[in-house]
Each structure stands twice: as C-alpha cells, then as structure tokens.
Tab-separated table of C-alpha atoms in Angstrom:
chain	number	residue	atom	x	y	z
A	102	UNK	CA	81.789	25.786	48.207
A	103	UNK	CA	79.858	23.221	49.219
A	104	UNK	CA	77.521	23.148	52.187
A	105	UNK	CA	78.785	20.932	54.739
A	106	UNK	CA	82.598	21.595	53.475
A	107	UNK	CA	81.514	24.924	54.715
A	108	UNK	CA	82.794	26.833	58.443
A	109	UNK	CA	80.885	29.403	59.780
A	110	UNK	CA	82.372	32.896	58.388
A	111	UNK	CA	81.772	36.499	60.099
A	112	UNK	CA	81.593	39.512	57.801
A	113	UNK	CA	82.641	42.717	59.384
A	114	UNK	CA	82.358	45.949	57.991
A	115	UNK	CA	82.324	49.315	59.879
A	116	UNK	CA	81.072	52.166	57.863
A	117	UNK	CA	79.896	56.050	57.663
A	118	UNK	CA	78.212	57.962	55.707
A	119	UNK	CA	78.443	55.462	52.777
A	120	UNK	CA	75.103	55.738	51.233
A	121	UNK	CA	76.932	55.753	47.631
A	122	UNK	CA	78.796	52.145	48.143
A	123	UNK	CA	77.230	50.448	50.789
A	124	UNK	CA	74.716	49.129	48.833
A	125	UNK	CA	77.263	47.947	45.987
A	126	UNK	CA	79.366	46.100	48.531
A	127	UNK	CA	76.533	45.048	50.534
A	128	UNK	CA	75.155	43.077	46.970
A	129	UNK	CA	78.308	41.953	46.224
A	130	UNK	CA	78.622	40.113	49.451
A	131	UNK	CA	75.665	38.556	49.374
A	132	UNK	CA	76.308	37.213	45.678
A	133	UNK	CA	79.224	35.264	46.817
A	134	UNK	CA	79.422	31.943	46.018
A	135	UNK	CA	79.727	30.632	49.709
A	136	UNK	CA	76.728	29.094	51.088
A	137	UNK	CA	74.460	32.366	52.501
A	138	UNK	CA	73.465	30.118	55.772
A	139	UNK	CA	77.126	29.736	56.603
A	140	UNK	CA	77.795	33.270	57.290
A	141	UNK	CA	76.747	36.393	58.848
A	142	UNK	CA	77.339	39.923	57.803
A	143	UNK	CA	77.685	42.323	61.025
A	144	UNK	CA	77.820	46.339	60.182
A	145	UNK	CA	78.685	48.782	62.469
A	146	UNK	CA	77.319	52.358	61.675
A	147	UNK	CA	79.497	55.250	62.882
A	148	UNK	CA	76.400	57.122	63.741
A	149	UNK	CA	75.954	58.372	59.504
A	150	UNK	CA	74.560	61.890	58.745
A	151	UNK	CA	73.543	60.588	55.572
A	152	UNK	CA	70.881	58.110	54.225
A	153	UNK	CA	73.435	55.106	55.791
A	154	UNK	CA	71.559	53.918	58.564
A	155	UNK	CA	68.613	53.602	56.716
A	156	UNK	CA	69.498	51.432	53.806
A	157	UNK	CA	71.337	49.345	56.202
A	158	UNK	CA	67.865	48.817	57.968
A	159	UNK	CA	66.409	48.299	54.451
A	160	UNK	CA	68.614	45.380	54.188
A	161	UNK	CA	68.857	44.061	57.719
A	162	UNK	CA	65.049	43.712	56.953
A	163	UNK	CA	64.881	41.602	53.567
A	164	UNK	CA	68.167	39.764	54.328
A	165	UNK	CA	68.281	37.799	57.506
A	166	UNK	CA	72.105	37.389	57.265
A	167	UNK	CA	72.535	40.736	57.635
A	168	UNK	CA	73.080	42.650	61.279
A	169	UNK	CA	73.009	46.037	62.053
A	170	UNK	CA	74.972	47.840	64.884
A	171	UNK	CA	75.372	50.909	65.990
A	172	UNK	CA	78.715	52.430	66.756
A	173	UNK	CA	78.721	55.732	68.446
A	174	UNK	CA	82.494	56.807	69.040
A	175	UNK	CA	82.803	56.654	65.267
A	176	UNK	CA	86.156	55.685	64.813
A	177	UNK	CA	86.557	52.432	62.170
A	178	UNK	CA	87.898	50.453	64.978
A	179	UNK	CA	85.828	51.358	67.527
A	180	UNK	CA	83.325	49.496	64.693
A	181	UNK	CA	85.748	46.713	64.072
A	182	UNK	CA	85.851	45.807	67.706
A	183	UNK	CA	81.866	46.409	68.228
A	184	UNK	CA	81.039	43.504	65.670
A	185	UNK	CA	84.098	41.515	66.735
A	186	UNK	CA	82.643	40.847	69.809
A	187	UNK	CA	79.215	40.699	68.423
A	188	UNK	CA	80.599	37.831	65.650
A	189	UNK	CA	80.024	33.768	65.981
A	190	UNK	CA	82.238	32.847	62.810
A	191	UNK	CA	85.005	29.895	63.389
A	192	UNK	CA	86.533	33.024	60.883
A	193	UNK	CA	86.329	36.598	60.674
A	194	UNK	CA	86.627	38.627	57.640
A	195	UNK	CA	86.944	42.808	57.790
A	196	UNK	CA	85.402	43.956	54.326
A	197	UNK	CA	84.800	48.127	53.675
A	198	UNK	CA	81.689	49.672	52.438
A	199	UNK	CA	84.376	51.587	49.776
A	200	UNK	CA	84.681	48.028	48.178
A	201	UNK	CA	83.044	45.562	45.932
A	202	UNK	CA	84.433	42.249	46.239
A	203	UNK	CA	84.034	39.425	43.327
A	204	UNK	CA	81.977	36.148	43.936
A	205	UNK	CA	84.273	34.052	45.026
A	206	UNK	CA	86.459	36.551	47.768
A	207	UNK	CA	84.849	34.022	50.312
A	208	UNK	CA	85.154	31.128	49.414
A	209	UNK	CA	88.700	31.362	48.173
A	210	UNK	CA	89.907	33.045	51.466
A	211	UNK	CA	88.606	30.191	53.443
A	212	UNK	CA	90.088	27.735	51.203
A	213	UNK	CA	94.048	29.418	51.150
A	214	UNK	CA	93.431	30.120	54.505
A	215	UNK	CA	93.222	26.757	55.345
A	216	UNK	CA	95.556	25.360	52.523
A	217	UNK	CA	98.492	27.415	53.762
A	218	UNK	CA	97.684	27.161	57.847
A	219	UNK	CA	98.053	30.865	58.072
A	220	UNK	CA	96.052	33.039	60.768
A	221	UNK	CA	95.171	35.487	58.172
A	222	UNK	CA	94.812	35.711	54.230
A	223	UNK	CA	93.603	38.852	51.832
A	224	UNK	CA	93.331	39.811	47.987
A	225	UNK	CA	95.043	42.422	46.029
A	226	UNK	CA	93.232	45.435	45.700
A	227	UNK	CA	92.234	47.110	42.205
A	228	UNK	CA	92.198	50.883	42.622
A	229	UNK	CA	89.737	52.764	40.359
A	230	UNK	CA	89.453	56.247	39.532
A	231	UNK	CA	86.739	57.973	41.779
A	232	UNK	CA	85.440	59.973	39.062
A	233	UNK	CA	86.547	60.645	35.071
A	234	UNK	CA	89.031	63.390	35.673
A	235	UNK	CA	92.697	62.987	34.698
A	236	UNK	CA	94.014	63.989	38.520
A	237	UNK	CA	91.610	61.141	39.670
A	238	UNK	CA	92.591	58.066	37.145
A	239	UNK	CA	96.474	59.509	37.746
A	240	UNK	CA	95.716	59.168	42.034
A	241	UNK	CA	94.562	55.415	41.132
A	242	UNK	CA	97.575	54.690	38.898
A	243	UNK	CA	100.383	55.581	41.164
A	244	UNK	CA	98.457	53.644	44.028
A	245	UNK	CA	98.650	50.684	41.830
A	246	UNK	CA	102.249	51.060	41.466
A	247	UNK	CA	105.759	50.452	42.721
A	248	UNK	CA	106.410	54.313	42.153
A	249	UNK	CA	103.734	55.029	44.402
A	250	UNK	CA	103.661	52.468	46.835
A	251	UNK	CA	106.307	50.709	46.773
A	252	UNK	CA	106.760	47.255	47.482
A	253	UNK	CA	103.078	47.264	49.012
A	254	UNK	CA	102.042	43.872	47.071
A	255	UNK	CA	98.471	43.860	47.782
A	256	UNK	CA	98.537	46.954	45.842
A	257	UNK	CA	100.736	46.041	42.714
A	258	UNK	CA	99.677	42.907	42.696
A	259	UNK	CA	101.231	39.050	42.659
A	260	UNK	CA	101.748	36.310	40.210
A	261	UNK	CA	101.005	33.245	43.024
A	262	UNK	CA	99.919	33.194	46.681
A	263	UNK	CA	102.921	34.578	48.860
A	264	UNK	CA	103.621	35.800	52.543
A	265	UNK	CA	103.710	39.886	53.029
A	266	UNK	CA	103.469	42.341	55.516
A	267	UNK	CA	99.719	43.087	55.442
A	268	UNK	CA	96.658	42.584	53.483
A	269	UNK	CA	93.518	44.501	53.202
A	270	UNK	CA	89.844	42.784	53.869
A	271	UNK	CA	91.744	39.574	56.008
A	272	UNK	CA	90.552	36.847	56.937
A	273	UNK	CA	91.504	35.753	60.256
A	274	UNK	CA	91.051	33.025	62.365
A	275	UNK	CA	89.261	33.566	65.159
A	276	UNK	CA	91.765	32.588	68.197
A	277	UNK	CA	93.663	35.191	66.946
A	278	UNK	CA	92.112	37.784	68.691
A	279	UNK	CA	92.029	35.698	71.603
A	280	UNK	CA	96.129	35.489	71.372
A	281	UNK	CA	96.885	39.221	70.649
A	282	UNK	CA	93.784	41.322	71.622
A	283	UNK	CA	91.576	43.211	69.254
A	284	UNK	CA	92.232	45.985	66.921
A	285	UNK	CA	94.102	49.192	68.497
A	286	UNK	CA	91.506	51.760	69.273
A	287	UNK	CA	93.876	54.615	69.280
A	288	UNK	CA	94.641	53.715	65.471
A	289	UNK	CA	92.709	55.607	63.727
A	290	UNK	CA	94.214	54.694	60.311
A	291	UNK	CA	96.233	52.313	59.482
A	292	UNK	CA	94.716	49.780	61.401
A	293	UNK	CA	94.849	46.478	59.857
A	294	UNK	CA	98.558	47.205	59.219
A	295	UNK	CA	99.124	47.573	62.927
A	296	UNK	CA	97.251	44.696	63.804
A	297	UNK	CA	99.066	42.857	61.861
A	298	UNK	CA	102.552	43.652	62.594
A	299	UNK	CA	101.137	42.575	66.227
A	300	UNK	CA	100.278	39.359	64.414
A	301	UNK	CA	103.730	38.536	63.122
A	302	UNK	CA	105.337	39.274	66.165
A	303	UNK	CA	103.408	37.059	68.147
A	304	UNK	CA	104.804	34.014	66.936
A	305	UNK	CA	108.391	32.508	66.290
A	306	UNK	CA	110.019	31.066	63.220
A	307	UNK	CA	108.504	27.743	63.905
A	308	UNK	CA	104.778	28.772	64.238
A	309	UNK	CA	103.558	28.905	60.186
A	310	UNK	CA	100.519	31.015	61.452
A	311	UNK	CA	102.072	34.019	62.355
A	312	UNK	CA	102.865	34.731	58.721
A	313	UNK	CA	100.612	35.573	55.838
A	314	UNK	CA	99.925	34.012	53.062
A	315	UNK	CA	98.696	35.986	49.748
A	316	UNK	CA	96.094	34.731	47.783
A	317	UNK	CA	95.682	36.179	43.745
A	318	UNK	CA	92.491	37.673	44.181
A	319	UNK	CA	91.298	40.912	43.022
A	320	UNK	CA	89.117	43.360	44.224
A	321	UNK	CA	87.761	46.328	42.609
C-alpha cells in the first residue's frame, strides 16, 4: 500500500508467557506489506514467567515501531484495554502472539474496511495441529469444521467477503470505542465475540457500520 494512501494503523496484542510464538508473530507483523512508518505495534505483557518480557525488550530495542507495556492484572483484556488507550492509530487492529499473520493481513483489512464502510473487518483463521500427534491434527480438523463449530465462518472459511457475527484479529475503527466503550474486563474469554455483539447492537438497520464485513484472508 502505498505511502501517502496510507492511515495510521495500531497493532495490539496482549500476551503471556509466549516465548515460543511471539517472536513468529512479532516477524510476521513487521513483514507486512503496509508501510512500517504508518503503524505502531503496542504489546501488553501479562507479567510472563517465562523468557516473554525479555524478547519483547529485544525487539522494542532494534524495532522502533514496536512498544512494550506492562500489564499486571493479567487478564487478555485488561491488556487489550492497556494499549487501547495507549494507541494513536485512525484504526486499531487486535492480533495474538498464538498467530502468524500473512503479508498482506494489513493492508487488505484497511482496504475492505474502508471498501465496505464497516466499523470492523477480520480474516478466516487456519487452525494447525500443535504438535504431530493424531489427537492434535484431529483437535485442528473439527475446529476447521461445520461439525465442530458450526456455522462459525471465520473458522470454516468463505468464498467472498460477507457480514457475520464475529471475527478474530479485527480491525476496528477507532470511534468505535468511543461509541460503545472498551472491551469487557470481566470477559475473560470470549472477548472479541462480546464486544462485538455490543457492536451490532449499537446501531440500527440503516447504519452500514454496525455490521461486519468478511474479508477472504487466511491466517495460519
């Protein structure tokens, strides 16, 4: 995406005791194909037991888009609401530490995002196996399926961009959260799908941005 085509994006990710993926999604962010000096990626740290905190500070240190946070109640939306705050993006987009998102997740959320007029966009998730065993690869099948999940279609996937329920990693626009508050601290999972029930309620059949709109993306 071109430079001055380009708003300013927010990158939130609250995390814990990630030191296995948080470099992986950390890389993957930063490979994107949206202009690097058009965002900023904000983590909050749920106070990690593990080696975390310090590749976080590893990276905070040779990547100036990257900011560090500490967040010491733990809780993912205790996080979420920590960077909120802390974010300067015209958008805001929640990515997980458990996730590595291809090059152009960005760019292509900003551009349905503003396509469609919607307040908040997302990708279909690919599920993988956590390790090689067959009770692992069968746990990632049936979450990638109707029999599993249902008619959750950022987790069996769509054919072309279409309004749902919820998405995972949204973007969002950032009045949003000035309309309907931030995310529900007493959630402790579940979140995102709460927040944006809240969303959809907000708004009447003639407001187009209370709805959804589902790009074909994939992350794995």
């Amino acid at each position: 995406m071109a430079l001055n085509n380009s708003p300013f994006i927010s990158i939130i990710i609250p995390c814990r005791n990630e030191e296995d993926y948080i470099s992986p999604c950390l890389d993957s962010i930063l490979a994107q194909d949206y202009a690097r000096d058009r965002m900023e990626i904000l983590v909050a740290d749920g106070m990690s037991t593990d080696r975390t905190k310090d590749i976080l500070l590893d990276y905070v240190k040779n990547h100036p888009t990257v900011h560090f946070f500490e967040n010491p109640k733990k809780i993912v939306t205790m996080g979420l609401n920590i960077l909120i705050k802390q974010s300067k993006g015209e958008f805001i987009l929640r990515m997980d530490a458990h996730t590595k998102f291809p090059k152009n997740y960005i760019s292509k959320c900003i551009q349905y995002i503003q396509e469609y007029k919607v307040d908040n966009v997302g990708g279909v998730i690919v599920t993988l196996p956590g390790n090689n065993t067959l009770s692992a690869k069968a746990i990632a099948l049936a979450m990638s399926s109707t029999f599993g999940v249902g008619n959750s279609y950022f987790r069996t996937g769509v054919k072309e961009p279409r309004m749902v329920d919820t998405v995972p990693f949204g973007c969002y626009r950032r009045e949003i959260f000035n309309k309907i508050g931030l995310f529900d601290e007493d959630m402790v999972r579940s979140q995102d799908a709460e927040f944006n029930l809240r969303l959809i309620k907000s708004g009447g059949e003639d407001i187009a941005c209370s709805r959804y709109c589902f790009p074909l993306l994939r992350t794995e």
